[in-house]
Coordinates of C-alpha atoms and ligand atoms in Angstrom, one line a residue:
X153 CA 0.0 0.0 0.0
X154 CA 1.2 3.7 -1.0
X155 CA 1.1 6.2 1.4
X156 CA 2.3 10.0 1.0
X157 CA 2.9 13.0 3.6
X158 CA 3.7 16.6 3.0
X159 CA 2.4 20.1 2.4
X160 CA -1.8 20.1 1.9
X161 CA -1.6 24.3 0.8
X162 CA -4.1 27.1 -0.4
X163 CA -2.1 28.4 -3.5
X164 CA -2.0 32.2 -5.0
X165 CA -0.6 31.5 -8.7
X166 CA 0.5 34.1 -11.1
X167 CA 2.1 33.2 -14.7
X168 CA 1.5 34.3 -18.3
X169 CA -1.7 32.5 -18.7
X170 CA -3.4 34.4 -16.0
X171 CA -3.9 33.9 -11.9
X172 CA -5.6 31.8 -9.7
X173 CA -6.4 32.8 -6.0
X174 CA -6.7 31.0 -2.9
X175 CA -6.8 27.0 -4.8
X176 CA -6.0 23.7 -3.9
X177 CA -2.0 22.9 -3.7
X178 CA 0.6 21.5 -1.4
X179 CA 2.7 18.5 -2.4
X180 CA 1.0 16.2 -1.0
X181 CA -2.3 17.0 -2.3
X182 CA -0.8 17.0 -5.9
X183 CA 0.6 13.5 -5.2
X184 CA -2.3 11.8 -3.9
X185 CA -4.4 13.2 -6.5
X186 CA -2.3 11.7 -9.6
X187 CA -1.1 8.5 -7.6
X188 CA -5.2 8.0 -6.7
X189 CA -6.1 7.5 -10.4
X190 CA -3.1 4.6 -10.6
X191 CA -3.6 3.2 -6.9
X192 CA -5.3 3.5 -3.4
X193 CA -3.3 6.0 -1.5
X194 CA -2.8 7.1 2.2
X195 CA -2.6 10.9 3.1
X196 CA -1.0 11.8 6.2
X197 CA -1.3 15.7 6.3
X198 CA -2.3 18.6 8.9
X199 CA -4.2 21.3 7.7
X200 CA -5.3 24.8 9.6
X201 CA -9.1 25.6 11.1
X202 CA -8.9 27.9 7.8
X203 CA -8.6 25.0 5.4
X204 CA -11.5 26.0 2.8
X205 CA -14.5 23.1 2.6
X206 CA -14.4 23.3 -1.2
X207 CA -10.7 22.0 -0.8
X208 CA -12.0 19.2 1.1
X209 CA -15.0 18.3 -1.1
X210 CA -11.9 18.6 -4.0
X211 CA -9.3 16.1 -2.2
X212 CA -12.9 13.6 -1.4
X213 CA -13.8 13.6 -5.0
X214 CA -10.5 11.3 -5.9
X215 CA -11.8 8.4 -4.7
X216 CA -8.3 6.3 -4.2
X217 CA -7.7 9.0 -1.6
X218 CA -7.8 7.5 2.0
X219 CA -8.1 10.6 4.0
X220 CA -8.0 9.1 7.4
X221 CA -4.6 10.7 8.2
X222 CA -5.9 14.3 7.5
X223 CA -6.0 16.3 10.8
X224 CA -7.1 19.8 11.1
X225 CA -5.2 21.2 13.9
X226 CA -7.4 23.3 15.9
X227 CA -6.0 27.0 15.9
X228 CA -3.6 26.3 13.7
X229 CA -3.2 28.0 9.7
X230 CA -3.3 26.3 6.5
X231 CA 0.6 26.3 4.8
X232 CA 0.2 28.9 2.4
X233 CA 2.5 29.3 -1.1
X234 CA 2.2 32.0 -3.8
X235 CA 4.3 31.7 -7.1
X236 CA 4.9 33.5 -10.4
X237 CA 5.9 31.3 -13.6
X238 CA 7.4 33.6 -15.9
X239 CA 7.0 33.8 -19.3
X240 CA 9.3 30.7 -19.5
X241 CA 7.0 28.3 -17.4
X242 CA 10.5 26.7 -16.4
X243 CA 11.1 29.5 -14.5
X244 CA 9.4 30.3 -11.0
X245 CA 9.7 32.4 -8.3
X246 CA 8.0 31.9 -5.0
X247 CA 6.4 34.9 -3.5
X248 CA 5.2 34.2 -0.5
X249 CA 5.9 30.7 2.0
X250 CA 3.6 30.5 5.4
X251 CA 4.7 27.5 6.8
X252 CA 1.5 27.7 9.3
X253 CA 1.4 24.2 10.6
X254 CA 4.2 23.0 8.8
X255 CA 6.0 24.2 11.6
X256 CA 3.9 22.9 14.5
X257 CA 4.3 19.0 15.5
X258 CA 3.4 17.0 13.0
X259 CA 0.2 14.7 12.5
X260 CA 0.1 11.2 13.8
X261 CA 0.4 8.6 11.3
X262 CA -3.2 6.7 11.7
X263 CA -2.4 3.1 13.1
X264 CA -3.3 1.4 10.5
X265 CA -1.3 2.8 8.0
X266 CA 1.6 1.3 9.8
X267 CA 2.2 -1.6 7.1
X268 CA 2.3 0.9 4.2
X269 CA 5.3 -0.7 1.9
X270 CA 5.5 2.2 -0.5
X271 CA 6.5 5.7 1.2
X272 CA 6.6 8.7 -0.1
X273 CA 7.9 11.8 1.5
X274 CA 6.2 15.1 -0.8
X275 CA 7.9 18.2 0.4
X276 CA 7.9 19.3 3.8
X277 CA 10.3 20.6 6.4
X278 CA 13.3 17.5 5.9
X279 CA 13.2 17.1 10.1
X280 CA 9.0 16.2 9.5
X281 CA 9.9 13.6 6.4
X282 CA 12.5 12.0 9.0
X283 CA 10.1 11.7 11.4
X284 CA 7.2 9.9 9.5
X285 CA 9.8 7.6 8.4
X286 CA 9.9 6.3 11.8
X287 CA 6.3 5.6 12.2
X288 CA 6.2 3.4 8.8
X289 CA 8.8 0.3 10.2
X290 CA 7.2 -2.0 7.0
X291 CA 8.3 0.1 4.3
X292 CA 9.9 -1.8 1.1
X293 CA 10.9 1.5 -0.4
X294 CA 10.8 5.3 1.0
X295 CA 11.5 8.3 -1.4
X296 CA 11.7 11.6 -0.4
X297 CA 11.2 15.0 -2.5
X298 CA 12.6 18.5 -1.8
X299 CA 13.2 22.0 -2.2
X300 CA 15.0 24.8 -2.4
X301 CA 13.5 26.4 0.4
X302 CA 14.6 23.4 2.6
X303 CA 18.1 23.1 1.0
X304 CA 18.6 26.4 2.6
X305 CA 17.3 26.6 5.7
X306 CA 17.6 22.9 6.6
X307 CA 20.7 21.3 4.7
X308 CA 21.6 19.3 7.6
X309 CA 18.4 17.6 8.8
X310 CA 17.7 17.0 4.4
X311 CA 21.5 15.4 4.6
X312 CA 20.6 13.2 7.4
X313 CA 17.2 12.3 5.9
X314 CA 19.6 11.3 2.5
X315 CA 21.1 8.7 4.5
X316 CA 17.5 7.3 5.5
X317 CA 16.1 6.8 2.1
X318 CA 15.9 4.8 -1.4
X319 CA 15.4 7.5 -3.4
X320 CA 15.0 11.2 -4.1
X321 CA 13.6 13.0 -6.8
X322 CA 14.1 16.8 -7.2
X323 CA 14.6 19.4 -10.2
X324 CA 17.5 19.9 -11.5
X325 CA 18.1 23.6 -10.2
X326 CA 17.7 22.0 -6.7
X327 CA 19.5 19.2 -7.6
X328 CA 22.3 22.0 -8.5
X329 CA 21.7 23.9 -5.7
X330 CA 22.5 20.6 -2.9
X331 CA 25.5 19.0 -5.2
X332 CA 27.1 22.5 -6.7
X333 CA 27.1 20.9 -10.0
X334 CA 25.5 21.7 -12.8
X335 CA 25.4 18.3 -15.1
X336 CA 22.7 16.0 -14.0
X337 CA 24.2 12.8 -14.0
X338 CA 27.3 14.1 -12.0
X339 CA 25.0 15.6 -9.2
X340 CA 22.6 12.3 -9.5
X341 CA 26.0 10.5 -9.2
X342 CA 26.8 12.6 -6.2
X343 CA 23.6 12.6 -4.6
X344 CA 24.3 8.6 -4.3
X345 CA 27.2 9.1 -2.3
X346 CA 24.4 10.8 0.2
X347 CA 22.8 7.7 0.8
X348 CA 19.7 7.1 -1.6
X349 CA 20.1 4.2 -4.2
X350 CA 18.5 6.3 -7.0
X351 CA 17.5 10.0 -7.5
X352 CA 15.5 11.2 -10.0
X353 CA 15.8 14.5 -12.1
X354 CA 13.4 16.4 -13.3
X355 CA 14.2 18.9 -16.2
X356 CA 11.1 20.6 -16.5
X357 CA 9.6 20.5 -20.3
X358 CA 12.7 18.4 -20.7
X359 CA 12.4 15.6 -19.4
X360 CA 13.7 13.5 -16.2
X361 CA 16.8 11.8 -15.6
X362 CA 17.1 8.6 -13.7
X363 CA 20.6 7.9 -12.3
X364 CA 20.6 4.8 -10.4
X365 CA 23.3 1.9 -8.9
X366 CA 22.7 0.1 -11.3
X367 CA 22.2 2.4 -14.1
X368 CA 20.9 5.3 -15.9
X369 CA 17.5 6.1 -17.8
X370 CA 16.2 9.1 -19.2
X371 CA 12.7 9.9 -20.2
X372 CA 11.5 12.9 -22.6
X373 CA 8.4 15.4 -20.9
X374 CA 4.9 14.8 -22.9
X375 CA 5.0 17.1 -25.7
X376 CA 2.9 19.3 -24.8
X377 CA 1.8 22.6 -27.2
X378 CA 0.9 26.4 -25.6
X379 CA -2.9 25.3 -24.7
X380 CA -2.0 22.3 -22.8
X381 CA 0.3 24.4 -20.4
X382 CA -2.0 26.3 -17.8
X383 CA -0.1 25.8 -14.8
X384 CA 3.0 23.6 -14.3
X385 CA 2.4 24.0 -10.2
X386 CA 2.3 20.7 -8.9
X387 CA 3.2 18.6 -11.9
X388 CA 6.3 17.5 -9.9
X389 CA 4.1 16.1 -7.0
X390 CA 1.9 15.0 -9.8
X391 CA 5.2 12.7 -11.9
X392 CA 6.1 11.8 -8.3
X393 CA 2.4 10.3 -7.6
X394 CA 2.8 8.7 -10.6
X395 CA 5.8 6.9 -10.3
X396 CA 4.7 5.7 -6.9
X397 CA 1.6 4.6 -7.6
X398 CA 2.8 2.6 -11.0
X399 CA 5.6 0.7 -8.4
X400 CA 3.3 0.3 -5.7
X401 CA 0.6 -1.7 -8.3
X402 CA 3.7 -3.4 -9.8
X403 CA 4.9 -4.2 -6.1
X404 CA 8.6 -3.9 -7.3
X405 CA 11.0 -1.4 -6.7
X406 CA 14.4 -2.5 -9.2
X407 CA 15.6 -0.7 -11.6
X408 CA 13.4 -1.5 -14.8
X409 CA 10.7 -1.0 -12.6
X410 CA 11.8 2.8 -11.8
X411 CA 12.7 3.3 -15.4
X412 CA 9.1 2.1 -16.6
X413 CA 7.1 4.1 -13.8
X414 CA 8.9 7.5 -15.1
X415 CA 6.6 7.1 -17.9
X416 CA 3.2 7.3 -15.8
X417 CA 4.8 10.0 -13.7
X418 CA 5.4 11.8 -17.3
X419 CA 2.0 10.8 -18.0
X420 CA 0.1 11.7 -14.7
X421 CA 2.0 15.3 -14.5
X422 CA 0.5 16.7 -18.3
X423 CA -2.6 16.6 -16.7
X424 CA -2.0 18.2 -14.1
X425 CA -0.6 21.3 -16.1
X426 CA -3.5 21.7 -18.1
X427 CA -5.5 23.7 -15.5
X428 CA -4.8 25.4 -12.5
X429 CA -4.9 23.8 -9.0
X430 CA -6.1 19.9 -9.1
X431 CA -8.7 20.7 -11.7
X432 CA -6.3 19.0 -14.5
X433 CA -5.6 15.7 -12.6
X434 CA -9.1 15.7 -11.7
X435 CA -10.4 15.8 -15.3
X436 CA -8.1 12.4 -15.9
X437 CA -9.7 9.3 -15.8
X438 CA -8.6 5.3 -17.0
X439 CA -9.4 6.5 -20.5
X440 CA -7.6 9.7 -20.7
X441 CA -4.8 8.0 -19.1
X442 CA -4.4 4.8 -21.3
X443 CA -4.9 7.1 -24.4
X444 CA -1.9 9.4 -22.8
X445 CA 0.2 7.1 -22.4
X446 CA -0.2 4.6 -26.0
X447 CA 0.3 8.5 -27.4
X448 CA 3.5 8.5 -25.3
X449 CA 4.6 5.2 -26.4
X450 CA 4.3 6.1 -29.6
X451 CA 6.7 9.1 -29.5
X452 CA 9.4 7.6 -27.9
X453 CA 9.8 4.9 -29.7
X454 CA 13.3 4.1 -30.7
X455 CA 14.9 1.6 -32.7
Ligands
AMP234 P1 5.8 21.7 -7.6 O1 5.2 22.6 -8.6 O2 5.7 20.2 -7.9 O3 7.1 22.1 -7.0 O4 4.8 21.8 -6.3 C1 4.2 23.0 -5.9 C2 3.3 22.7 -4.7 O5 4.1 22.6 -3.6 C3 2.4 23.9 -4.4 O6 1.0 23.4 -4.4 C4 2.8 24.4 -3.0 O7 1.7 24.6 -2.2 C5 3.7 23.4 -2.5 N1 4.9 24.0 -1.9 C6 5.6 25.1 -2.3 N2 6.6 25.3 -1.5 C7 6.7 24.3 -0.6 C8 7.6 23.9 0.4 N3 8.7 24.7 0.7 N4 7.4 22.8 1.1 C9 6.3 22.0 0.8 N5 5.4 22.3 -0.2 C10 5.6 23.4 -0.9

């Protein structure tokens, strides 16, 4: 069984295809959405008394979403994140964090999620991922995401969380940012040496980069033209949820099986971008998908 923790936010979005005020984000609300339509899913996340009802109704209408773990802290504030893509939709700059409960203790991993095998850590302070680690003693394979935020104001407890986990994934900017090197498959390579067997590297419209122990893969983004591309917020969370959920329903976690879940992470994330907040995963559905990804198939084929 998967299970995810991290951010549930109320996002303020800016970018050249217009703005979007006060909507459904956080990492691992993106994650559980995409990884829902793939597999059942566990949320663990801690949300403010000023957590909108519309975003609940939105998170309850993926129905792979086990929402047990949810916990709305009394007197406590919803984490909060504004961000402006620029005309480059690579490019983003964060305006605003509230951490709000982020920074409070963090929720209690329900009992019976305690023989999750598939854990994934969406991004949160690296000291909180640690800790949720602890409560999931079953776990075949943990991966953990992260920022740049956290890279700077937490470098040590995100190093000690390195040494705790299979895998990372991360962009390649922050990927830069916690190796100081700029070529992917160096700061993959490097990134090993911090623990994790794998790390996965995301490139934006470009693709992702798998650099693993026992190899490297690399898979192109969905080609995706200017009407497809609303609002990239969240389509990491979203190729994350994807992967996950693909390995979880395989129940493997080698190689091959990493290589072939980038593919539904690719897949799950170009919905995602096609509208703001969760409106584009939610429009997916077992059709969509399968048709996505035979188009996918199709364009990569080599040989
Ligand atoms: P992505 O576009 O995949 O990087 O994910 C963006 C989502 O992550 C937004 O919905 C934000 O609410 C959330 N987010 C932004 N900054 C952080 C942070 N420092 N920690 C956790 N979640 C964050």
């Amino acid at each position: 069984m998967l299970i995810v923790t991290g951010t549930i936010g109320i996002d303020t979005i800016h970018g050249p295809t217009g703005s979007a005020d006060a909507v459904m984000g956080g990492s691992a609300a993106y994650f559980a959405a995409a990884a829902s339509h793939l597999a059942p899913v566990r949320l663990v996340g801690l949300v403010g008394e000023d957590w909108p009802a519309d975003h609940r109704t939105m998170l309850e209408s993926f129905p792979g979403i086990d929402l047990s773990g949810l916990e709305v802290r009394a007197g406590g504030e919803t984490f909060r994140w504004g961000g402006r893509y620029e005309e480059n939709m690579n490019n983003r700059e964060t305006l605003f964090t509230h951490l709000g409960v982020v920074e409070d203790t963090p929720p209690a991993v329900p009992e019976a999620f305690a023989d999750s095998r598939f854990v994934f850590l969406a991004n949160s302070h690296p000291a909180v991922q640690a800790g949720m680690l602890e409560a999931l003693p079953n776990r075949e394979i943990a991966v953990c995401d992260t920022m740049d935020l956290w890279i700077n104001i937490a470098h040590d407890d995100l190093v000690s969380l390195l040494t705790k986990v299979d895998g990372v994934v991360l962009n390649d900017s922050e990927a830069e940012l916690l190796t100081g090197t700029r070529n992917v498959i160096t700061a993959g390579r490097k990134i090993l040496e911090m623990g994790p067997t794998f790390a996965v590297v995301k490139k934006g419209e470009h693709g992702a980069i798998l650099v693993h122990r026992d190899g490297v893969a690399a898979i192109p983004a969905f080609p995706a033209e200017d009407a497809a591309v609303i609002d990239p917020t969240g389509a990491g969370d979203s190729f994350a949820g994807g992967m996950m959920a693909h390995l979880a329903r395989l129940g493997r976690t080698d190689f091959e099986a990493i290589q072939e879940s980038l593919a539904w992470g690719t897949v799950m994330a170009s919905f995602t971008i096609a509208a703001f907040g969760l409106d584009g995963v939610r429009a997916a559905d077992e059709a969509s998908i399968a048709e996505r990804m035979s188009q996918f198939k199709a364009i990569g084929r080599i040989g």
